Amino acid sequence: MEETRRRPNARGQGELLRDEIVTAAVRMLDELADDEALSLRAVAREVSIAATSVYLHFPDRDALVLAAMQRCHEELVRTGDEAADAAADPAAALRARILAQAAWAQEHSGLYKVLHESKVHRRHGMPFKEVMVARTTEAVRRCMEAGLAPADDAATVAIDLRTAVNGMLAQRINEPDLPWPPAVEQLDRFLAKLVGLRL
Amino acid sequence: MEETRRRPNARGQGELLRDEIVTAAVRMLDELADDEALSLRAVAREVSIAATSVYLHFPDRDALVLAAMQRCHEELVRTGDEAADAAADPAAALRARILAQAAWAQEHSGLYKVLHESKVHRRHGMPFKEVMVARTTEAVRRCMEAGLAPADDAATVAIDLRTAVNGMLAQRINEPDLPWPPAVEQLDRFLAKLVGLRL
DNA sequence: TGTACATCAGTGAACGCGCGTTCACTGATGTAC
DNA sequence: TGTACATCAGTGAACGCGCGTTCACTGATGTAC
């Protein structure tokens, strides 16, 4: 442990540290898989700054956690969007979106857990999460409009689909030792049975 | 706060305290909705004993948490069994079992969360949980055998159903402020679409 | 060109807290002789 | 019947730890005159 004093960022570049802090928090949350377990002091150690320096950018621990979650969420949405954009038709786009999100969740299981299960929700809302719901609903609606899925209430179908998909991801993350069936096949069954996609 | 010394249980009745401790732990876990947040000292305070007295019955904090989870799980299974036993046919039994478990989860949301999402899993297995899986699979199989659901692999169908149901309960518990559709209707859609029950 | 000063980025010591666990102990009750 | 002793149920003080947050501070860099 080198106890050297950090060389301050150049004037006007103070925000660089904010980014480093959020990046470290995201990495640690992925490992911890629990927002309550993330300590401000541990993040500061990771970035090699004094614990008090975190307060230069965040009013308290919760604000730091929220900033980390928000960054994750944006990445998760972007991952889904990119996959959907590359697909040929609405059904392929919906499937690609779901598969991409599932892959992200399995890759960053700790973050997925924090994003969906953490109790920061109880203290502050996480309004940015509604984007995900809207995207899925829109994707389902497009399938119906293109005649690729039986006409139905898109919002309800989307909720059922998201519910099942979340359940699947959560179970696999929370009880990784159980003998789960192949993920893609299970997702395809949900798409077929819940949305009515012909795969 | 009366600081009176507890009158010891009669000789041979030391196990009574164990029961009190587990009961308090269960109650507190339901409120906390997080096993990591349960402190041995807080449980001791709740029971009005010295923190050290917990060690008369449990080797460490984790053992206490596990004992609490086990008791919950038994209650959850029993709730499902009783509901299923009162039903007229296998389809009604499966539906009654699912509805009863969902009701229990909504009534004891903190415990449900701990049971499914806690990280005690990571440290110790919770073998007693396999009972739930077996019960659901058996219930699905009976529906198929009675011709009340299309013949299929009962284990796979049961996993899909449990996945969706868990997802539904988890979402509602974790994000109670979102506008969820009526629970029973959503469960019935899962039973109809995933199992093939005619309701 | 020199210098006083404001500003910015970051530090270090200290606070009070609750935690899990350990240790040696207490005090009532039953039992062997 | 009396008494020494073992056993059982539970206690209290102490340990070292990491935590979030507060406070007054440092030291380099740019800027006004």
mmCIF file of C-alpha atoms in Angstrom, chain A residues 57 59 92 115 156:
data_model
loop_
_atom_site.group_PDB
_atom_site.id
_atom_site.type_symbol
_atom_site.label_atom_id
_atom_site.label_comp_id
_atom_site.label_asym_id
_atom_site.label_seq_id
_atom_site.Cartn_x
_atom_site.Cartn_y
_atom_site.Cartn_z
ATOM 1 C CA HIS A 57 -19.221 14.645 -5.688
ATOM 2 C CA PRO A 59 -23.996 14.207 -0.857
ATOM 3 C CA ALA A 92 -36.533 -10.995 -34.474
ATOM 4 C CA LEU A 115 -30.883 -3.291 -10.121
ATOM 5 C CA THR A 156 -50.249 -6.861 -20.583
#
